[in-house]
Coordinates of N, CA and C and ligand atoms in Angstrom, one line a residue:
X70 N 18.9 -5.4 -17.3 CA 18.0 -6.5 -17.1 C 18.3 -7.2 -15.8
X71 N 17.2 -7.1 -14.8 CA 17.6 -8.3 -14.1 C 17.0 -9.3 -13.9
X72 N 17.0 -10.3 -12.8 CA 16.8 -11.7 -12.8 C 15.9 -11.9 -12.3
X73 N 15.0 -12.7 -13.2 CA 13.5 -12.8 -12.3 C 13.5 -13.3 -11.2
X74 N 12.2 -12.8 -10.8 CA 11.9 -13.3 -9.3 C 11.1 -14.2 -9.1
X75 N 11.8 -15.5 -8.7 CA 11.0 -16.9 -8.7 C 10.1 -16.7 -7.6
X76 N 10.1 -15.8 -6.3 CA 8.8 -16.2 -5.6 C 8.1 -14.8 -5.8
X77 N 7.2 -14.5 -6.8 CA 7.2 -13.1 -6.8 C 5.7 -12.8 -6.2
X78 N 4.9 -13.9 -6.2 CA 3.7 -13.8 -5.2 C 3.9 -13.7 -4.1
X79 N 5.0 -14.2 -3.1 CA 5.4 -13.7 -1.9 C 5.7 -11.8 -1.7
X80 N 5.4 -11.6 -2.9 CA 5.9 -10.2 -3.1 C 4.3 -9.7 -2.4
X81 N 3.6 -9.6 -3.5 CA 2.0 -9.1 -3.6 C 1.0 -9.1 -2.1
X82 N 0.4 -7.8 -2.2 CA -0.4 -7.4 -1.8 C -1.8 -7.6 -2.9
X83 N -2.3 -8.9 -2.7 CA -3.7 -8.9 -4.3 C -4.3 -7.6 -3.4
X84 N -5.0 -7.0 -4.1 CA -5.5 -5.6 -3.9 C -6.9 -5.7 -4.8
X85 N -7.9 -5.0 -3.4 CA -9.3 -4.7 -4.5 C -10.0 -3.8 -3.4
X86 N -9.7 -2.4 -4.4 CA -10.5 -1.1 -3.3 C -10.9 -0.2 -4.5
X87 N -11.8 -1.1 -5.1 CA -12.7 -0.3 -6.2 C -13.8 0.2 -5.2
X88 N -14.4 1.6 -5.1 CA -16.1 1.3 -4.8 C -16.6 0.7 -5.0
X89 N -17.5 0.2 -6.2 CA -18.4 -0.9 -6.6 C -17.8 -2.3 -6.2
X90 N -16.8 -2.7 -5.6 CA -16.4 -4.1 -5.7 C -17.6 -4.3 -4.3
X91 N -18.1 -6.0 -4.7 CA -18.8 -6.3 -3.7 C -18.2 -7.2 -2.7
X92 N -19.3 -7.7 -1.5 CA -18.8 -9.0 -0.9 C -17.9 -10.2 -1.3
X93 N -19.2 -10.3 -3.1 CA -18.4 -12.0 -3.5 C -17.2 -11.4 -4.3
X94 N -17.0 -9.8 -4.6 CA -15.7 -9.7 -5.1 C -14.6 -9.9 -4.4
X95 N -15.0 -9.4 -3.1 CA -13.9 -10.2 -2.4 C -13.6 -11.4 -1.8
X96 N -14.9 -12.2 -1.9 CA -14.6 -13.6 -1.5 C -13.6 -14.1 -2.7
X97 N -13.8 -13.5 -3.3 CA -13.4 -14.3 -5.1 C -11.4 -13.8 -5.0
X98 N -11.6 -12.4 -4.4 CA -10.1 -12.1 -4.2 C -9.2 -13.4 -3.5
X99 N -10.0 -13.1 -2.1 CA -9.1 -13.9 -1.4 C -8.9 -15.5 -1.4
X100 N -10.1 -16.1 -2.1 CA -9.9 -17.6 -2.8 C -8.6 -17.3 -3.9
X101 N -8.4 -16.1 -4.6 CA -7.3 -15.9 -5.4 C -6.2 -15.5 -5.4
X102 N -6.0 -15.1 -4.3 CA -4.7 -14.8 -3.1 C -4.6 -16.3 -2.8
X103 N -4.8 -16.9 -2.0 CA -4.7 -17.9 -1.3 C -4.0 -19.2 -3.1
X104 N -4.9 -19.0 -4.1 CA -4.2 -20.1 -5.1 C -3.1 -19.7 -5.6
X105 N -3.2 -18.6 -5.5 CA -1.9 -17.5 -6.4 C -0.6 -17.9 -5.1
X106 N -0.7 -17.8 -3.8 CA 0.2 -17.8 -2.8 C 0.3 -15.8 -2.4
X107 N -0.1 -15.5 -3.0 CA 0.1 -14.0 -2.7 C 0.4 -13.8 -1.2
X108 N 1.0 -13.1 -0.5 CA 1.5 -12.1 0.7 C 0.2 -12.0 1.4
X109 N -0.6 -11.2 1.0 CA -1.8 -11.1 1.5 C -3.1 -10.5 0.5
X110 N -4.6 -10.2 0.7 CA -5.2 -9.9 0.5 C -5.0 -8.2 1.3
X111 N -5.0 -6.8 -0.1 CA -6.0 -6.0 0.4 C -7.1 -5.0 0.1
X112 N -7.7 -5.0 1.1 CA -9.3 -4.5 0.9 C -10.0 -3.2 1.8
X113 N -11.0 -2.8 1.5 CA -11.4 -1.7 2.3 C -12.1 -2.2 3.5
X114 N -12.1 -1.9 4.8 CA -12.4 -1.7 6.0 C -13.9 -1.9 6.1
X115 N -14.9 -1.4 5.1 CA -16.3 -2.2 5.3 C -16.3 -3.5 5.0
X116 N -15.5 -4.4 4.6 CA -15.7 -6.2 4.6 C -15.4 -6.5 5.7
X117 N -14.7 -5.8 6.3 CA -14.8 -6.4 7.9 C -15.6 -6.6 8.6
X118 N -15.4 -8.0 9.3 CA -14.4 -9.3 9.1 C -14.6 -10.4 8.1
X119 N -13.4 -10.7 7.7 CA -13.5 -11.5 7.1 C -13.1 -13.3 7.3
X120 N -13.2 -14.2 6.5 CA -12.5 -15.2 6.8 C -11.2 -15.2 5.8
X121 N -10.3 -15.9 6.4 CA -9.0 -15.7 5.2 C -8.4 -17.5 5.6
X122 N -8.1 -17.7 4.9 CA -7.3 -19.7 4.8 C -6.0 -18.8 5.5
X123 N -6.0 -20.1 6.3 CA -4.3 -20.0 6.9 C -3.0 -19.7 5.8
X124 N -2.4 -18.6 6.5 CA -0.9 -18.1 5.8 C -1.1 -17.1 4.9
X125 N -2.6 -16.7 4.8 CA -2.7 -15.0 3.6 C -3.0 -14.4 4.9
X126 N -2.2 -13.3 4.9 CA -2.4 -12.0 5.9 C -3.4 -10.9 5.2
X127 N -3.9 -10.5 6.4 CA -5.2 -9.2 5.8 C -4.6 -7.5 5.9
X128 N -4.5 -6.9 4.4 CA -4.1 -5.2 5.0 C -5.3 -4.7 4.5
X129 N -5.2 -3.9 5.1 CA -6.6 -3.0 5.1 C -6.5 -1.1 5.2
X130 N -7.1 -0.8 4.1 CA -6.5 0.6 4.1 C -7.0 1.5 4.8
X131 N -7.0 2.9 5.0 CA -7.5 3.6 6.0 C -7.7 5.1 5.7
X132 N -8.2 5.8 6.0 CA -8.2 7.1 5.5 C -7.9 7.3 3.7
X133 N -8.8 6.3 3.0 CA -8.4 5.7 1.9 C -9.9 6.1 0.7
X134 N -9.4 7.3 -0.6 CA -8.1 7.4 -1.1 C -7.7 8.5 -0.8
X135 N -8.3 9.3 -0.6 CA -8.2 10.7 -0.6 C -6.9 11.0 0.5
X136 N -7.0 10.5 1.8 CA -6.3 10.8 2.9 C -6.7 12.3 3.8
X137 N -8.0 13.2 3.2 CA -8.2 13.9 3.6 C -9.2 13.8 4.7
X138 N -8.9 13.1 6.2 CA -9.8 12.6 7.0 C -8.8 13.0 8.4
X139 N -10.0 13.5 9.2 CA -9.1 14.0 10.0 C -8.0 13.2 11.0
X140 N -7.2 13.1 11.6 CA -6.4 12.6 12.1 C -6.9 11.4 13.0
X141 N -7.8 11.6 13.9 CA -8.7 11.2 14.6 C -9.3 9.9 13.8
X142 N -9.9 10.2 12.6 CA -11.0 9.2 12.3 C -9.4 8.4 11.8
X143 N -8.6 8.5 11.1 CA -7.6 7.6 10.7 C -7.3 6.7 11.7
X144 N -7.1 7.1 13.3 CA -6.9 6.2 14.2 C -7.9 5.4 14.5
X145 N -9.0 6.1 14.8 CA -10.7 5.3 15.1 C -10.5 3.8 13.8
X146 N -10.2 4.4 12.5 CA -10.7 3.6 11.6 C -9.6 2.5 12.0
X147 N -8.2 2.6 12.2 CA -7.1 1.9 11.7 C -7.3 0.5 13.1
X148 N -7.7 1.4 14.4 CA -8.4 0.7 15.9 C -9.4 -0.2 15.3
X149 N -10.2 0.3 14.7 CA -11.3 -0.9 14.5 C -11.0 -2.1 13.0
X150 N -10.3 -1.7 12.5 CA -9.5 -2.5 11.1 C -9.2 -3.7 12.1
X151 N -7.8 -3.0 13.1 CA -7.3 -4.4 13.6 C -8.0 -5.2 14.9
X152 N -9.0 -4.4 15.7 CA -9.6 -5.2 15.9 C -10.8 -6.1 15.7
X153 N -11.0 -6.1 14.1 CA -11.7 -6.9 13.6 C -10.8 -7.8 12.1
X154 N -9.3 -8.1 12.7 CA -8.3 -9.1 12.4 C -7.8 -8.5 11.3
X155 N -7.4 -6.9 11.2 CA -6.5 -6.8 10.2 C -5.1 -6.8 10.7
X156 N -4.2 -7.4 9.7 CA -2.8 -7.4 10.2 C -2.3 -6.3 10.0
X157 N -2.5 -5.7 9.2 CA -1.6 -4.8 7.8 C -2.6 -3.4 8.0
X158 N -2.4 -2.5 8.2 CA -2.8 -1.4 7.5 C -2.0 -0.3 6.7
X159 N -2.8 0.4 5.7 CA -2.1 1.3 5.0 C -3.3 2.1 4.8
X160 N -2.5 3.4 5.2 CA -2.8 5.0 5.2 C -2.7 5.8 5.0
X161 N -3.2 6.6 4.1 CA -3.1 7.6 3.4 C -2.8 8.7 4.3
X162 N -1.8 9.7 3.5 CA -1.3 10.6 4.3 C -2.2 11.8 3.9
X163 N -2.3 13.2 4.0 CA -2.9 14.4 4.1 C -1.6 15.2 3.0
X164 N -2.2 14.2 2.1 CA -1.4 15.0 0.5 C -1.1 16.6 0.4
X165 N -2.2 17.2 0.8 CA -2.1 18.6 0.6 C -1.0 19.0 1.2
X166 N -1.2 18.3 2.6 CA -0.3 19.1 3.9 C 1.1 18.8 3.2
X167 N 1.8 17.6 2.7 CA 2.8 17.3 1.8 C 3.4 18.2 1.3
X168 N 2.2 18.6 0.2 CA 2.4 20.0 -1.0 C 2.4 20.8 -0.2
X169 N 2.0 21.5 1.2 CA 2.3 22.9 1.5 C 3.3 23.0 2.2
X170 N 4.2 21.7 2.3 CA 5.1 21.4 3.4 C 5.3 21.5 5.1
X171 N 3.1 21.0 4.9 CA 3.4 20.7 6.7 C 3.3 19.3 7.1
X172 N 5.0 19.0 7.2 CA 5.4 17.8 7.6 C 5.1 17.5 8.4
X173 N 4.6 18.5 9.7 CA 4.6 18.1 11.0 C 3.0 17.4 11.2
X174 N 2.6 18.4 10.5 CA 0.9 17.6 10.5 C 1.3 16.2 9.7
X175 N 1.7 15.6 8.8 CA 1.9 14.6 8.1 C 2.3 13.6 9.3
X176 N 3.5 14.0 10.2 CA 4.3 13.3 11.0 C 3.3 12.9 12.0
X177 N 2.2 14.0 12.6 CA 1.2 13.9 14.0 C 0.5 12.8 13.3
X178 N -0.3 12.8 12.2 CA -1.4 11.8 11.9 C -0.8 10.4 11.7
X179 N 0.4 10.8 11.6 CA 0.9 8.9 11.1 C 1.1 8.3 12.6
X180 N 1.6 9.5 13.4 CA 1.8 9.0 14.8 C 0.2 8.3 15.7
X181 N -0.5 9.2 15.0 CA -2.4 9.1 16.0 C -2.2 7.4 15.4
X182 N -2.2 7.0 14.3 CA -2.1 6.2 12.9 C -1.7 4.5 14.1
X183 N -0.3 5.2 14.2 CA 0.6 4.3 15.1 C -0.1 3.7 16.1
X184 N -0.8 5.1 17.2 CA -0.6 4.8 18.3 C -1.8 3.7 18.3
X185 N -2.8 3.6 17.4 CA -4.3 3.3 17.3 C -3.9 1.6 16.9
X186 N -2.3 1.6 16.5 CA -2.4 0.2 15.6 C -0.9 0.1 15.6
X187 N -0.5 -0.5 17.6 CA 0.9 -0.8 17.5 C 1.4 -2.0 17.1
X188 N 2.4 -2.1 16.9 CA 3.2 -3.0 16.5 C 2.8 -4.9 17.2
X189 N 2.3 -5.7 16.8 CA 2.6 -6.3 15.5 C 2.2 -6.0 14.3
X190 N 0.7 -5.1 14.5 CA 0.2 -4.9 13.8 C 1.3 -3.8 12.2
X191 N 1.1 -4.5 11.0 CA 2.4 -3.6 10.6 C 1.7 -2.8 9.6
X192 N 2.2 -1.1 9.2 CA 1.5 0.3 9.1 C 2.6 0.9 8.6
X193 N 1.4 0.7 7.0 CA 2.0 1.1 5.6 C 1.6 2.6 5.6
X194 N 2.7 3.4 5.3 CA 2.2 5.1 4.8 C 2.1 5.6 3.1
X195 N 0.9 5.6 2.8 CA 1.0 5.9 1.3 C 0.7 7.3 0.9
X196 N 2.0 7.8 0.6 CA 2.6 9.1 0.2 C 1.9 9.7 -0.9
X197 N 1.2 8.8 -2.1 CA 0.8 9.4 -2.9 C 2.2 9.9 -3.9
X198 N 3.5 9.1 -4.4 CA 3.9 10.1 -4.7 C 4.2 10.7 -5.8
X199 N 3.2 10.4 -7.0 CA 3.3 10.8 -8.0 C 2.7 12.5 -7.9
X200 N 2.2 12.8 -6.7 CA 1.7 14.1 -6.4 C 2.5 14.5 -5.7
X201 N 3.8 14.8 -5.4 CA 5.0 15.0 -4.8 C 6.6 15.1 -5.8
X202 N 6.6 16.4 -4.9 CA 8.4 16.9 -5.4 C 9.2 15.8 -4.9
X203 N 10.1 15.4 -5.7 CA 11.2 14.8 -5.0 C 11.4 15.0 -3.5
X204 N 11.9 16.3 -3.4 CA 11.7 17.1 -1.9 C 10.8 16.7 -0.9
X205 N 9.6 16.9 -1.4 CA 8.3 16.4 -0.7 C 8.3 15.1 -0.1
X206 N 8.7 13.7 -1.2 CA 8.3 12.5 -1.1 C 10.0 12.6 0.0
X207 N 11.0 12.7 -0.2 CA 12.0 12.8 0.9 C 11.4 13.1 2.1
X208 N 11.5 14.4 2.2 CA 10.5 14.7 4.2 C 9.1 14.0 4.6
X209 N 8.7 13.9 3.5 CA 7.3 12.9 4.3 C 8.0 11.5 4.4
X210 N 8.8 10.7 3.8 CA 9.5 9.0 3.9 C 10.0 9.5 5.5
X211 N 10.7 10.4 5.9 CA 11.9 10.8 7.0 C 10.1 10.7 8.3
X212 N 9.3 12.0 8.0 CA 7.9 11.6 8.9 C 7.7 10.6 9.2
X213 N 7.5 9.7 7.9 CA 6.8 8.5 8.2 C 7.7 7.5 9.4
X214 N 9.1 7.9 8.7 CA 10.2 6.7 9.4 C 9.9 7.3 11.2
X215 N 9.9 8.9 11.4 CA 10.3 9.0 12.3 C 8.8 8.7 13.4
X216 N 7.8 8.4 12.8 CA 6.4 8.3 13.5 C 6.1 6.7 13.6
X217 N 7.3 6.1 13.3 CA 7.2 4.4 13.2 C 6.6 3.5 12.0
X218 N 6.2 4.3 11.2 CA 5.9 3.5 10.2 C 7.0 2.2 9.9
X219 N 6.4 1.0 9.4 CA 6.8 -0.1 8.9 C 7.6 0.0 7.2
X220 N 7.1 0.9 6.9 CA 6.5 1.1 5.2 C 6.2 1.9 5.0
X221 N 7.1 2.8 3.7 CA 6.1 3.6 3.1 C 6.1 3.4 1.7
X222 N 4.6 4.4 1.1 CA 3.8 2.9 -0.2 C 3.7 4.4 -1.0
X223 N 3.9 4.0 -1.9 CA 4.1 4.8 -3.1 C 2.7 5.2 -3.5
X224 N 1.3 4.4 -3.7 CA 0.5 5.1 -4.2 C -1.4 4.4 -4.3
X225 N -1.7 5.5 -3.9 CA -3.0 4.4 -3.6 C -4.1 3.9 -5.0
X226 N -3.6 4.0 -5.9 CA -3.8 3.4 -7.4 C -4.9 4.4 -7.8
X227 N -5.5 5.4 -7.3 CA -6.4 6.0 -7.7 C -6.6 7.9 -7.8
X228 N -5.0 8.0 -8.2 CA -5.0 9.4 -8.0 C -4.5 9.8 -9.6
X229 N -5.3 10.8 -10.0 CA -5.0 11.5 -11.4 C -3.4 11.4 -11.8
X230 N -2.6 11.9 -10.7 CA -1.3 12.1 -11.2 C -0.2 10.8 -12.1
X231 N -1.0 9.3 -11.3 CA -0.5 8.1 -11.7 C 0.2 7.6 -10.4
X232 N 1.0 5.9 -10.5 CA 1.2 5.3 -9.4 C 2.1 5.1 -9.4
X233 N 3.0 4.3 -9.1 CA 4.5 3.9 -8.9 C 5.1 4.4 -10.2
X234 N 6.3 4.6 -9.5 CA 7.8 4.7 -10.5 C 8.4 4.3 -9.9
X235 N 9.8 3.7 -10.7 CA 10.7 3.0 -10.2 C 12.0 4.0 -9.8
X236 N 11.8 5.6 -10.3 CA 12.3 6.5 -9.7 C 11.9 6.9 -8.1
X237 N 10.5 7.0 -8.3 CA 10.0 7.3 -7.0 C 10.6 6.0 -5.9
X238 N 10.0 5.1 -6.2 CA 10.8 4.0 -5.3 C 11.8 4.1 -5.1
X239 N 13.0 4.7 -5.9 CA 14.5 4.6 -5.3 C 15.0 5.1 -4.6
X240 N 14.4 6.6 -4.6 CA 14.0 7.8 -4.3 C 13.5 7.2 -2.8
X241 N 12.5 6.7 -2.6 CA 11.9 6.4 -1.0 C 13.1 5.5 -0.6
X242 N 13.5 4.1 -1.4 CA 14.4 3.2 -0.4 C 15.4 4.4 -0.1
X243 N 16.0 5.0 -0.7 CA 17.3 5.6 -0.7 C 17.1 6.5 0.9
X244 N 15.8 7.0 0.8 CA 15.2 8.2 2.4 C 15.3 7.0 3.0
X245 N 14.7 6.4 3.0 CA 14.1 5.5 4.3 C 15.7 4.3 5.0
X246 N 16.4 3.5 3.7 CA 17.4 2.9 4.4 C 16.8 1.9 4.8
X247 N 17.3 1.4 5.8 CA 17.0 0.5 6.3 C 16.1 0.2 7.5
X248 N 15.5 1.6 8.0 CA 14.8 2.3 9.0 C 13.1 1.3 8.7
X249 N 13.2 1.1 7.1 CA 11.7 1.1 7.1 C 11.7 0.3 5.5
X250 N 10.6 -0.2 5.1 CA 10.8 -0.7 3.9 C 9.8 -0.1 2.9
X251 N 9.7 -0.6 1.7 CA 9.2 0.2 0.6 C 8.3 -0.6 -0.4
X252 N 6.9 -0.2 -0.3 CA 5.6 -1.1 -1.5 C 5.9 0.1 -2.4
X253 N 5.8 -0.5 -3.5 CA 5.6 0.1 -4.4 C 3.8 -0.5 -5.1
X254 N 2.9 0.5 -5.5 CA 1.6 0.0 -6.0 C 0.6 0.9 -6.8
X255 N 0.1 0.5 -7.4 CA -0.5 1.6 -8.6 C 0.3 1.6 -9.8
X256 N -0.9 1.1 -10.8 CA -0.2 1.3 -12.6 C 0.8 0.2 -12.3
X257 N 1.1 -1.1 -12.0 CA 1.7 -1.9 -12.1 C 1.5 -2.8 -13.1
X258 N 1.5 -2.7 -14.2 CA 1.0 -4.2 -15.2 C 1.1 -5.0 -15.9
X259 N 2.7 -5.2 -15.3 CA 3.3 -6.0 -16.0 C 4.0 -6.9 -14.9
X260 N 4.8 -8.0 -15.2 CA 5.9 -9.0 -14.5 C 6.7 -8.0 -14.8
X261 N 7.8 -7.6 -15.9 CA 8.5 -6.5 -15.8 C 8.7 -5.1 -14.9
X262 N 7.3 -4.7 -15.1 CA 7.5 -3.3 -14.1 C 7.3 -4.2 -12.7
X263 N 7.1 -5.1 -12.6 CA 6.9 -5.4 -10.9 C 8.4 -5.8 -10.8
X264 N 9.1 -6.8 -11.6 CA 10.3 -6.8 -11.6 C 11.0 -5.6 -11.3
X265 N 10.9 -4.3 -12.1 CA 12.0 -3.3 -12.0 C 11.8 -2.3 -10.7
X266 N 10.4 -2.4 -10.0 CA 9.5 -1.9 -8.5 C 10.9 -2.8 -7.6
X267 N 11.0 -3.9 -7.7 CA 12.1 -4.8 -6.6 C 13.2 -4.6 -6.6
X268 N 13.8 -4.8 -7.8 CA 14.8 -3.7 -8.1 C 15.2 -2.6 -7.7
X269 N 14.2 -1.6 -8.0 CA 14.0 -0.6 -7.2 C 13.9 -0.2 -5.8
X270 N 13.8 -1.3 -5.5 CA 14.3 -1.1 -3.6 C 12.9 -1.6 -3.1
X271 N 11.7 -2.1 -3.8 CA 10.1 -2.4 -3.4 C 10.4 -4.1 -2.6
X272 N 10.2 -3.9 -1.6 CA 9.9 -5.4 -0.9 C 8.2 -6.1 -0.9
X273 N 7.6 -5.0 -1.3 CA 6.1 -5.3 -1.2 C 5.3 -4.8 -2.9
X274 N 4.5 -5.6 -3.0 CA 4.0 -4.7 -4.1 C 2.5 -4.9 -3.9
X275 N 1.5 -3.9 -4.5 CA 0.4 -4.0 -4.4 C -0.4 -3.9 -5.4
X276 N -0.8 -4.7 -6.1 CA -1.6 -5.1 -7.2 C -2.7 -5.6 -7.5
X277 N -3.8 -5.3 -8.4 CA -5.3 -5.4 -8.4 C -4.8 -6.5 -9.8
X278 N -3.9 -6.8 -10.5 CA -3.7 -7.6 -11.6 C -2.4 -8.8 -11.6
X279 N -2.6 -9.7 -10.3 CA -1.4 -10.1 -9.8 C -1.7 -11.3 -10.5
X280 N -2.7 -11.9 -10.5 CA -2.9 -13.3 -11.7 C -2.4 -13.0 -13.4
X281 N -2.6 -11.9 -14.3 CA -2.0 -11.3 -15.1 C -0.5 -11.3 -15.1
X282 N 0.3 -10.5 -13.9 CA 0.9 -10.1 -14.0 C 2.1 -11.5 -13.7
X283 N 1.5 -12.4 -13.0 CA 2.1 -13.9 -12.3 C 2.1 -14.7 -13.3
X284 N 1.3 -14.1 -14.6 CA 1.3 -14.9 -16.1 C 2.0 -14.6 -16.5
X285 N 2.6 -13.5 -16.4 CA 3.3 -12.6 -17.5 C 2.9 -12.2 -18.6
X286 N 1.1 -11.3 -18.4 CA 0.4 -11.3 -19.6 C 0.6 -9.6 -19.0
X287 N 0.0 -9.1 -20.0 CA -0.1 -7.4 -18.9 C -1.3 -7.3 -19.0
X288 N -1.8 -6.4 -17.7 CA -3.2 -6.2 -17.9 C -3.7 -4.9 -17.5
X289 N -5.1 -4.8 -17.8 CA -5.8 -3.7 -18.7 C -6.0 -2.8 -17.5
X290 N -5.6 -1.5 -17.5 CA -5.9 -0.8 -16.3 C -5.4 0.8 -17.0
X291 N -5.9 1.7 -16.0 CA -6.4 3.0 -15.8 C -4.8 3.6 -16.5
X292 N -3.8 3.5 -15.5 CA -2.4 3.8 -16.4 C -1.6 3.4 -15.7
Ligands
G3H438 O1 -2.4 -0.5 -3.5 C1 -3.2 -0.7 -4.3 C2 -3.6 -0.1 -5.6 O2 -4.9 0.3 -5.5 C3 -3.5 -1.2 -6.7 O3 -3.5 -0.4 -7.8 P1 -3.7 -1.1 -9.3 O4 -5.2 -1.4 -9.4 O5 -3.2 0.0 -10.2 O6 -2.9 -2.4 -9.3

């Protein structure tokens, strides 16, 4: 057991990248980020732009969920995210390439990824990695690290296989070090499992049930 975490909304990424969510679903987010204190609001790339109250940061995802977009549009998209005031992006990587073990294509896209959205801008890589060998989620964390990523994120909350573990997470801090840090997101629904994600080596978390979870109620979701 460990000790809770008194600022644990400084943790959160409030998260809402349902298709059907609308405009006022996100206005409704980010009025709820901002009371919550959450890290930031994130959202998909057609709300842009948005307005956000001073001190909530905006991530915005990219080649999102699938990750199967060619290299090109991930940069095009991730270029036009921050220059219509996203801080944050997060990117889905080319899962397959993962599974067939072409790191190197994993490593080029995260780089196009980079080059489209340099640094301050900060560029989360989501591995997917409940769809990954141990092995796998190792050399794609090492890609990510070695193509500049900020972050790599465990899971884009909408893949069959399921979303964070607190194995997988240890598993990535353990690759990455100190090189790069570690969201853990997806199937989070409790204070507990977000507790044991931090634990786990997660400095960021990403959650669609962060009012729930800031209760310490659990809430209702996919798995
Ligand atoms: O990173 C974002 C995820 O989509 C959030 O997943 P969740 O809805 O399971 O909390």
């Amino acid at each position: 057991m460990t000790a809770p975490i008194a600022d644990l909304a400084t943790y959160i990424d409030h998260t809402l990248l349902k298709p059907e969510a609308t405009r006022a679903d996100v206005e409704r987010l980010i009025a709820e980020g901002a009371e919550l204190g959450t890290y930031s609001v994130c959202i998909s790339p057609s709300f842009l732009p948005v307005q956000l109250p001073e001190g909530l940061k905006l991530a915005v995802v990219c080649g999102f969920p699938s990750g199967k977009h060619h290299a090109e549009v991930k940069a095009a998209e991730a270029a036009l995210s921050v220059a219509q005031g996203a801080d944050e992006i997060d990117m889905v990587i080319d899962v397959g390439a993962a599974v067939e073990g072409r790191y190197d294509i994993v490593e080029s896209e995260i780089r196009a990824v980079r080059a489209a959205a340099p640094a301050p801008t900060v560029l989360k890589v989501i591995i997917e990695s409940a769809a990954l060998s141990d092995e796998a989620i190792i050399a794609v964390c090492e890609a990510a690290v070695n193509a500049g990523a900020d972050f790599v994120k465990t899971s884009t909350g909408f893949h069959p296989a399921g979303g964070a573990s607190a194995h997988a997470v240890e598993l990535m801090k353990r690759t990455v070090g100190d090189r790069a840090e570690v969201k853990a997101s997806g199937g989070v629904r409790t204070r507990a499992a977000a507790e044991e994600m931090i634990a786990a080596g997660a400095t960021r978390l990403g959650l669609s049930s962060s009012r729930d979870i800031l209760a310490d109620r659990t809430a209702a979701g996919d798995y």
